[in-house]
mmCIF file of C-alpha atoms and ligand atoms in Angstrom:
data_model
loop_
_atom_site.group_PDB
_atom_site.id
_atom_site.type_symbol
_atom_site.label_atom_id
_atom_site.label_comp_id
_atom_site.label_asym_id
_atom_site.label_seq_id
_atom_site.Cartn_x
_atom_site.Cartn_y
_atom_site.Cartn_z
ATOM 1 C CA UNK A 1 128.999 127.802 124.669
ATOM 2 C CA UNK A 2 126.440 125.205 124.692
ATOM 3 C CA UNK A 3 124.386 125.408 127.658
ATOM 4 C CA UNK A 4 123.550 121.801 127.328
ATOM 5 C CA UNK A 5 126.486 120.496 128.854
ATOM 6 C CA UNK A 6 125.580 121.143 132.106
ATOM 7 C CA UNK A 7 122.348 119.550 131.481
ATOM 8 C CA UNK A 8 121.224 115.554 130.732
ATOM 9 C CA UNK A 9 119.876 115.233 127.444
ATOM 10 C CA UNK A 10 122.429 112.951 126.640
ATOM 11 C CA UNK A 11 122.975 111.485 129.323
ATOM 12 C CA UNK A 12 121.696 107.562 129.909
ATOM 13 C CA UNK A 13 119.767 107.092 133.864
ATOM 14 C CA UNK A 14 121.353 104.466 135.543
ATOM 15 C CA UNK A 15 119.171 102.623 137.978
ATOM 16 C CA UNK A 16 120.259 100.747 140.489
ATOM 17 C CA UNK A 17 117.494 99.208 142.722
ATOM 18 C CA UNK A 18 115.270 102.663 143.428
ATOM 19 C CA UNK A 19 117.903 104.931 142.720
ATOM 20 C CA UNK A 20 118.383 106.544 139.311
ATOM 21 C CA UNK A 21 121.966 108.238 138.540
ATOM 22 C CA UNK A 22 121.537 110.780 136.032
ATOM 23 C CA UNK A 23 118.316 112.451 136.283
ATOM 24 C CA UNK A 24 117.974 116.162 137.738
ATOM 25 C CA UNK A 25 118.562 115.148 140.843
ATOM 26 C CA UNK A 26 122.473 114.132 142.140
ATOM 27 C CA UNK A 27 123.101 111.124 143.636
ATOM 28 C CA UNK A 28 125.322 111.708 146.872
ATOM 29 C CA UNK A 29 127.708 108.797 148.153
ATOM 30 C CA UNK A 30 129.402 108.976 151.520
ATOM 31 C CA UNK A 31 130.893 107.210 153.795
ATOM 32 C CA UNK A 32 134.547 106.593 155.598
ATOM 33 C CA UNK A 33 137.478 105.486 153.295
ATOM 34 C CA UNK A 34 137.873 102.318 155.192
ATOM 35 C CA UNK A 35 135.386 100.187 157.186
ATOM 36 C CA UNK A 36 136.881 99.713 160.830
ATOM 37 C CA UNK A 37 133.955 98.918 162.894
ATOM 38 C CA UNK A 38 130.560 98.338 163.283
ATOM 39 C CA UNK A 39 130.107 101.501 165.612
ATOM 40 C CA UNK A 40 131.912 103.364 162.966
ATOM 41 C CA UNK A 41 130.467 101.975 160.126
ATOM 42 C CA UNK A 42 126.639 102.499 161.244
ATOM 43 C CA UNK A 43 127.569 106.066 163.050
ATOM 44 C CA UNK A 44 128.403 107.207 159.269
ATOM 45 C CA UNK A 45 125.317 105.179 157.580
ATOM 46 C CA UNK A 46 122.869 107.313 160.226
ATOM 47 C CA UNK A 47 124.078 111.111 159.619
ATOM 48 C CA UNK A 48 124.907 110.508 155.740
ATOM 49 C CA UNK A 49 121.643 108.610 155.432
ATOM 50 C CA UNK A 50 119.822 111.789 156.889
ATOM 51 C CA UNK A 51 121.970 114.344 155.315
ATOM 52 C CA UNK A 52 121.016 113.101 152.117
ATOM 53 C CA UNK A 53 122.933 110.467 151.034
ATOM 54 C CA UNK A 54 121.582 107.199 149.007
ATOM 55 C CA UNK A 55 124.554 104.868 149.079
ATOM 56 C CA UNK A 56 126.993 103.822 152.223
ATOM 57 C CA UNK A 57 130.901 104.106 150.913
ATOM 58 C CA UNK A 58 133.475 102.235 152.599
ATOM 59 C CA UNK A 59 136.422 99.806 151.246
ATOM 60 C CA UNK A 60 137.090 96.736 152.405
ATOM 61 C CA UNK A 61 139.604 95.603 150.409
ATOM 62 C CA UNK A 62 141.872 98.376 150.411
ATOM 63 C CA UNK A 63 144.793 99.090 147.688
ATOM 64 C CA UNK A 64 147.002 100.773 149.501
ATOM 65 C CA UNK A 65 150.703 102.237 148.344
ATOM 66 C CA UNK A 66 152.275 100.659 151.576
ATOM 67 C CA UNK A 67 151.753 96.940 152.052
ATOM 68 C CA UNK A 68 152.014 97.669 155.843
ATOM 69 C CA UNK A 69 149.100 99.727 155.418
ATOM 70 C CA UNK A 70 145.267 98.804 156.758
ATOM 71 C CA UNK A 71 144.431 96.351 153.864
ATOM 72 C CA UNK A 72 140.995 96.488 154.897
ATOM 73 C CA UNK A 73 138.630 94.337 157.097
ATOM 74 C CA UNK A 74 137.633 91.874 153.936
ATOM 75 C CA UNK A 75 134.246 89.929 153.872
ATOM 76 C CA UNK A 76 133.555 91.103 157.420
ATOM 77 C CA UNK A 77 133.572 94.882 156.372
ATOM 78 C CA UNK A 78 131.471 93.998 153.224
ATOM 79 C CA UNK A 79 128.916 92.469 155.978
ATOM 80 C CA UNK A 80 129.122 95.408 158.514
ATOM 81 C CA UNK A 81 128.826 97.731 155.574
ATOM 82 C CA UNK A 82 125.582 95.783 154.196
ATOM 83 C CA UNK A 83 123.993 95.833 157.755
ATOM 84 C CA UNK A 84 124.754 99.529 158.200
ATOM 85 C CA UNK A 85 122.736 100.554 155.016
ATOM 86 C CA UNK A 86 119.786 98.525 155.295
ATOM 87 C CA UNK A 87 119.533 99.978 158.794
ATOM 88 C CA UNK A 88 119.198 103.484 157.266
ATOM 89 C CA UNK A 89 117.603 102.420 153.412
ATOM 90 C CA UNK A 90 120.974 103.215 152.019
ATOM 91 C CA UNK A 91 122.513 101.209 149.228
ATOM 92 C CA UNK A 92 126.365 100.481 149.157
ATOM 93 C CA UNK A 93 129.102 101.246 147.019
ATOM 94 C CA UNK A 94 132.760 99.615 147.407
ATOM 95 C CA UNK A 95 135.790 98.512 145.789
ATOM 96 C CA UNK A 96 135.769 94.991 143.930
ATOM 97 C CA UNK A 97 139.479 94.427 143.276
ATOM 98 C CA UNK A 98 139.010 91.053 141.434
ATOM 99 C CA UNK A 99 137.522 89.068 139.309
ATOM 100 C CA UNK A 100 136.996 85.824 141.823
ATOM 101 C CA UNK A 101 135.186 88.332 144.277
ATOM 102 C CA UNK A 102 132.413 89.455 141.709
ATOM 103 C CA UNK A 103 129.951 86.677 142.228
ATOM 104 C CA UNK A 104 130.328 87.494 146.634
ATOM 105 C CA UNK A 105 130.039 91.040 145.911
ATOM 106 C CA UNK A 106 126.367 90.884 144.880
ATOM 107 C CA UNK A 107 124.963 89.844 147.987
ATOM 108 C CA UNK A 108 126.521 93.046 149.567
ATOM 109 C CA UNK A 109 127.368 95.432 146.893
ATOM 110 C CA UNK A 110 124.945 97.330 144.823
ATOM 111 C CA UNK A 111 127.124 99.318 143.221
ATOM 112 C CA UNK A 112 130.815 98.049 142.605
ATOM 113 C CA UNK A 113 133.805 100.654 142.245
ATOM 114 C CA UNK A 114 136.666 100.022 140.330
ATOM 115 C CA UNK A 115 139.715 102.155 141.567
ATOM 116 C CA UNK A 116 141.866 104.081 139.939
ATOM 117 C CA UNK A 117 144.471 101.636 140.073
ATOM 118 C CA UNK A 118 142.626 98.972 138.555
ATOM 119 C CA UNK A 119 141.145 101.427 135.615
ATOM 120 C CA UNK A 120 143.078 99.257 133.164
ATOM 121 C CA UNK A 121 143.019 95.879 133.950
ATOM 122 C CA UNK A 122 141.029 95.055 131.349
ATOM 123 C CA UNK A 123 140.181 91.337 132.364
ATOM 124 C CA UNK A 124 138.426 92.737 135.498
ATOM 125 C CA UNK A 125 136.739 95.582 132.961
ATOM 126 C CA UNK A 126 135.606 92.471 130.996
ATOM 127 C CA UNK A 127 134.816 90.409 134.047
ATOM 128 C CA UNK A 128 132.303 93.376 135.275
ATOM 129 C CA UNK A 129 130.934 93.620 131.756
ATOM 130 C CA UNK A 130 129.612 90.224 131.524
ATOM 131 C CA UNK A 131 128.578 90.448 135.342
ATOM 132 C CA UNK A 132 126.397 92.990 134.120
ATOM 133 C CA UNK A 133 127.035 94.649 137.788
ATOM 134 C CA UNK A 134 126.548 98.319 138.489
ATOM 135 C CA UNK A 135 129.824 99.618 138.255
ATOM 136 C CA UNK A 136 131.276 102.770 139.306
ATOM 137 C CA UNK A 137 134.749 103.544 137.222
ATOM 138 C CA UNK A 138 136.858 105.415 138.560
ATOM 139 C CA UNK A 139 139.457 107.660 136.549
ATOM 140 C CA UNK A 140 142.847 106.163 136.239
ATOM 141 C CA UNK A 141 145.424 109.320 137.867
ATOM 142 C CA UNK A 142 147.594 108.976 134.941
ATOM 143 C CA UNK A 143 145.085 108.088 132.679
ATOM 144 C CA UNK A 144 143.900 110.790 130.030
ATOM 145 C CA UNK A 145 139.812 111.116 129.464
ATOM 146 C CA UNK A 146 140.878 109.469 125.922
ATOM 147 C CA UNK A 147 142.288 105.850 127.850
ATOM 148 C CA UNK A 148 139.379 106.584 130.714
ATOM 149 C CA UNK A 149 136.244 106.298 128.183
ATOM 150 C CA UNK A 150 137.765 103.291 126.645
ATOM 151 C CA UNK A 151 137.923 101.476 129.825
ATOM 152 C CA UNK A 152 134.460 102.021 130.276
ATOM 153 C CA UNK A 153 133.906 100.386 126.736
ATOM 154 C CA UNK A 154 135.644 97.344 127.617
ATOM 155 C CA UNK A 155 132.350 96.983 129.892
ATOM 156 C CA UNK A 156 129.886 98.449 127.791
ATOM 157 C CA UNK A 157 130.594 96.349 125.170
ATOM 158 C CA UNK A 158 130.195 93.000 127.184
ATOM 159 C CA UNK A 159 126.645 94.267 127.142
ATOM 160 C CA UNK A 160 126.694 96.024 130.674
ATOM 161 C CA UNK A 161 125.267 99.498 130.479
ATOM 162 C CA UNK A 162 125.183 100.147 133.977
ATOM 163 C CA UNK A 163 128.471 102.098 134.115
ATOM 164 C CA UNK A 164 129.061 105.954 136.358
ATOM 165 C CA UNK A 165 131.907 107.314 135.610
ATOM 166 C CA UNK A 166 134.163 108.935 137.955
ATOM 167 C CA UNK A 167 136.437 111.768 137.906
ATOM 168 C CA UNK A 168 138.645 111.865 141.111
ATOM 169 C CA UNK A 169 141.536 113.701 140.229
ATOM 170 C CA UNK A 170 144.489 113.437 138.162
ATOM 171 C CA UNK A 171 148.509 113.147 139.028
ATOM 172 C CA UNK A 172 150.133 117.060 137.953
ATOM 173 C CA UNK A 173 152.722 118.520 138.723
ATOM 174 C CA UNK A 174 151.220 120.173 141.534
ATOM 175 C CA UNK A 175 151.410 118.777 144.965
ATOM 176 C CA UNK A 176 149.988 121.187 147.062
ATOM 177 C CA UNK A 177 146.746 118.860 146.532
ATOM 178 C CA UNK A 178 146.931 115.118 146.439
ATOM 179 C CA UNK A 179 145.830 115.183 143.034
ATOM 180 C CA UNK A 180 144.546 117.695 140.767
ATOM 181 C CA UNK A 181 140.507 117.604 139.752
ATOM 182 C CA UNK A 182 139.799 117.981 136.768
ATOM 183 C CA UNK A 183 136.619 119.647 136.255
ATOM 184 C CA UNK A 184 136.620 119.921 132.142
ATOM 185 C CA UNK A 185 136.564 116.471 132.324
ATOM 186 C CA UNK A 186 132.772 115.800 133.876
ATOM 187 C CA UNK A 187 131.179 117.638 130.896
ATOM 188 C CA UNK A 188 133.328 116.393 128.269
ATOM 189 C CA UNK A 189 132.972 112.429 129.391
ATOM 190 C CA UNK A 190 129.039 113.306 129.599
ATOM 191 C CA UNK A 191 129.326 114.440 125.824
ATOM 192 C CA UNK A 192 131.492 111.970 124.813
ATOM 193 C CA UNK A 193 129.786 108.933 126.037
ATOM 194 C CA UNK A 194 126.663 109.477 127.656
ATOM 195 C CA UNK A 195 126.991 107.933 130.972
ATOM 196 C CA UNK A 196 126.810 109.984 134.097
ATOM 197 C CA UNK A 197 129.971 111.116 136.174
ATOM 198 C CA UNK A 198 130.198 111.237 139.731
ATOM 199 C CA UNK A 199 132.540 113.363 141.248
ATOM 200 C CA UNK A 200 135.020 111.971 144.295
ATOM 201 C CA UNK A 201 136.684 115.604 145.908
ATOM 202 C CA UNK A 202 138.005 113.829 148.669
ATOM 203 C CA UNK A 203 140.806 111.726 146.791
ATOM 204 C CA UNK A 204 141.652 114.907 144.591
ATOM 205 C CA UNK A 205 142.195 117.552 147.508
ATOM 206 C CA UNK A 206 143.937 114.866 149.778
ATOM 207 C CA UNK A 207 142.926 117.343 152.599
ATOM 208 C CA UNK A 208 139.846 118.269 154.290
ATOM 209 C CA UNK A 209 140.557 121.820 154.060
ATOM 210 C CA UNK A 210 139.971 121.602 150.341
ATOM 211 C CA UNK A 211 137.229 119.232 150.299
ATOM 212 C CA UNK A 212 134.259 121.934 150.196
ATOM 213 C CA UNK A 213 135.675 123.750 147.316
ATOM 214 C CA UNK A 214 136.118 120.662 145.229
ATOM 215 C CA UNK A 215 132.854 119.133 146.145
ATOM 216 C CA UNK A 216 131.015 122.589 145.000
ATOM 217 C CA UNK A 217 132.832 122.960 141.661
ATOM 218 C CA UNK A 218 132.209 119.037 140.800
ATOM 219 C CA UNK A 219 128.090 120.398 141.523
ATOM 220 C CA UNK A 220 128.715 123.685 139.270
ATOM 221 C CA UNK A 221 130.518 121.389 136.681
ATOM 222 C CA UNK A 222 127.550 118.981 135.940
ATOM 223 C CA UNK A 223 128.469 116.227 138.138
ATOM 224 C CA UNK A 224 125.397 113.860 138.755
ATOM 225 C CA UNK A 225 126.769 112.595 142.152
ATOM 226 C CA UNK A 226 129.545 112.760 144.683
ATOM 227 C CA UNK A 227 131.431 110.190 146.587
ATOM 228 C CA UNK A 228 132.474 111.951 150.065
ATOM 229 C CA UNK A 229 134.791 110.273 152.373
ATOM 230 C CA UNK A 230 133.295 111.171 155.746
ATOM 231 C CA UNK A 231 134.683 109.547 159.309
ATOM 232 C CA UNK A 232 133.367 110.059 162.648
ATOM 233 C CA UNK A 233 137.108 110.716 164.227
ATOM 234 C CA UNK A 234 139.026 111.419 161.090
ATOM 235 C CA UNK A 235 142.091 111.818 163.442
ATOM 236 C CA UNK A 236 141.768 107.759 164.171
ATOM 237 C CA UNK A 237 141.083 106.873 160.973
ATOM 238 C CA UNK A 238 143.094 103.602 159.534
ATOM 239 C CA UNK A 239 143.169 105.153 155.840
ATOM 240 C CA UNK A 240 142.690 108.819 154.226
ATOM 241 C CA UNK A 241 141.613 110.530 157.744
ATOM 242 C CA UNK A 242 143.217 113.899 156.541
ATOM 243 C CA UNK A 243 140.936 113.930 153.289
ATOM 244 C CA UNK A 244 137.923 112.904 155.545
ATOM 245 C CA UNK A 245 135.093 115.161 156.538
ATOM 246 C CA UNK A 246 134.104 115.262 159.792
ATOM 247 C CA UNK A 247 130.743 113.607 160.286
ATOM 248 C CA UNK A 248 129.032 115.791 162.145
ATOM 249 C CA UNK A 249 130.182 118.374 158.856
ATOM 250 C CA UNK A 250 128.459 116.556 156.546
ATOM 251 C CA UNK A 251 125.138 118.157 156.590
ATOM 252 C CA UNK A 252 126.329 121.483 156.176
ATOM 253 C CA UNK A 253 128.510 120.701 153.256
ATOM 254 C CA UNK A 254 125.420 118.810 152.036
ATOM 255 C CA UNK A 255 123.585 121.907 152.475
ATOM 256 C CA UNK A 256 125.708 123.924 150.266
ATOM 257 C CA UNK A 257 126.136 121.594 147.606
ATOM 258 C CA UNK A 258 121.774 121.744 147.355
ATOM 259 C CA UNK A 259 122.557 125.667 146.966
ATOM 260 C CA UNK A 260 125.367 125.216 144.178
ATOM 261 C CA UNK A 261 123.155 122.570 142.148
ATOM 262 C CA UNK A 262 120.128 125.562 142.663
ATOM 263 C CA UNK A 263 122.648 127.716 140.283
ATOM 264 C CA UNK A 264 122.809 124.781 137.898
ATOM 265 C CA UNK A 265 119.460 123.358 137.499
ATOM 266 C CA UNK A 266 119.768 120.493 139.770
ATOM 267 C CA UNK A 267 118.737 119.639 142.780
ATOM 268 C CA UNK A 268 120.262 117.588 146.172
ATOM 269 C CA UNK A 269 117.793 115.209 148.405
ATOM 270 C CA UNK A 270 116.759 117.681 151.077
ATOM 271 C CA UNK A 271 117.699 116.533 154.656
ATOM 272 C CA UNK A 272 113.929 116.266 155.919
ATOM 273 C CA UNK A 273 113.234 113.996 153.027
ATOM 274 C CA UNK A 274 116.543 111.888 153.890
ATOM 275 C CA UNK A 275 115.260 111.661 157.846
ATOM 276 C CA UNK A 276 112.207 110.202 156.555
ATOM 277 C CA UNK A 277 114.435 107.855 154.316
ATOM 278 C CA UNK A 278 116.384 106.548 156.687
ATOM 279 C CA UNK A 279 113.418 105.845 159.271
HETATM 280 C C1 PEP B 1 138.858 104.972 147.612
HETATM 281 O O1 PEP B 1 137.769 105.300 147.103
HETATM 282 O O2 PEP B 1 139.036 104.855 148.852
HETATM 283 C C2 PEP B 1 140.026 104.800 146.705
HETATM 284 C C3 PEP B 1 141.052 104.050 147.057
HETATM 285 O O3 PEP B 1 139.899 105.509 145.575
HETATM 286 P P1 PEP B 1 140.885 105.614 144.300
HETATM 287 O O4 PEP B 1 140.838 104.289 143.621
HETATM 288 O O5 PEP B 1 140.261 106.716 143.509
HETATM 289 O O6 PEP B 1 142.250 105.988 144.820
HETATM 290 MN MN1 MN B 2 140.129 106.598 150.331
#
């Protein structure tokens, strides 16, 4: 067993403005699955901001099975989510779903995701690669780690090295869980190509109820963030409210998460720190 794995040597930093991905120290991401309001929005920024958190999640443009589904607020939820993090000195995190919205999503996005729907389209891969953009790839869920690392090198190799990687759970045959995380994979996409994964347990257990276990094991596994989805009434919620953790949970999860990287050598933002942070 080589102990390294869990560590960084390897492992690139990834700055994005005075955050850096990578390091000792996780980077956590939270936020509700959908932007819906601006009372909802900047509830979420203030308790992940002093829980810990550095960047504000929340989609806007939503890809959603159902095309009666919430699509998503648009360029009005990129602008409530950009006011709601600088209120608290987060940054934000959110789906781009195509090429034509790159050059808008700078002035609100500081770190872009590409969903797990969109892991192959490689014109958008391209599109972010010459953008040189933060990106944040998420894990195809039919995609093997093989067809996952190339996607990423369809950026890289436009010359943009600011790439996370994302493991958020894979279709098996087991339904019990929305989809099925795959923890080998954080170590072995570290090893492989040297860019840090963050881990997303909310889209993997489907269901709160499963949410803590997932989140610790992405920790104990050598993740070097996590991307919560986190609503203040997950009950009302106009996308994923059964995967999202209650707000006024967050800390506490937070909390444990600090005790799991302990065990591993790493470290989560302490709440005090965050307070101050987000003042
Ligand atoms: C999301 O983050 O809300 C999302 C839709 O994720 P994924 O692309 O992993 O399904
Ligand atoms: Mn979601």
């Amino acid at each position: 067993m080589s102990p390294g794995n869990l560590m960084n040597d390897n492992v690139r930093r990834v700055d994005i403005r005075d955050c850096s991905i990578g390091g000792p120290e996780l980077t956590i991401m939270a936020g509700p699955c959908s932007i819906e309001s601006r009372e909802q929005i900047f509830k979420a920024a203030e308790v992940v901001a002093a829980s810990g958190a550095r960047f504000l999640r929340g989609g806007a443009f939503k890809v959603r099975t159902s095309p009666t589904a919430f699509q998503g607020l648009g360029w009005d939820g990129w602008k409530l989510l950009r006011e709601a993090a600088d209120a608290f000195g987060l940054l934000t995190v959110s789906e781009v779903l195509e090429e034509d919205q790159i050059e808008k999503a700078r002035e609100y996005i500081d770190l872009a995701q590409i969903g797990s729907r969109n892991m192959q389209n490689t014109p958008l891969l391209k599109a972010f690669g010459r953008s040189g953009m933060p990106v944040l790839l998420k894990r195809g869920f039919g995609c093997t780690i093989d067809e996952w690392l190339h996607a990423a090198e369809y950026i890289l190799r436009e010359g943009n090295e600011d790439v996370l990687l994302c493991e958020r759970g894979i279709r098996t045959f087991e339904t019990a869980t929305r989809f099925t995380l795959d923890v080998a994979a954080i170590p072995i996409a570290k090893a492989r190509l040297g860019l840090p994964v963050v881990v997303d347990p909310s889209h993997a257990a489907g269901h709160v109820d499963w949410v803590e276990c997932l989140t610790l094991s992405g920790v104990a596994g050598g993740g070097d963030g996590l991307l919560i989805e986190t609503h203040p009434d997950p009950a009302a919620a106009k996308s994923d409210g059964k995967q999202a953790v209650l707000l006024s949970d967050f800390g506490a999860l937070m909390e444990k998460a600090g005790r799991v990287a302990a065990a591993v050598g790493r470290t989560v933002p302490a709440p005090s720190m965050l307070a101050a942070v987000a003042r």
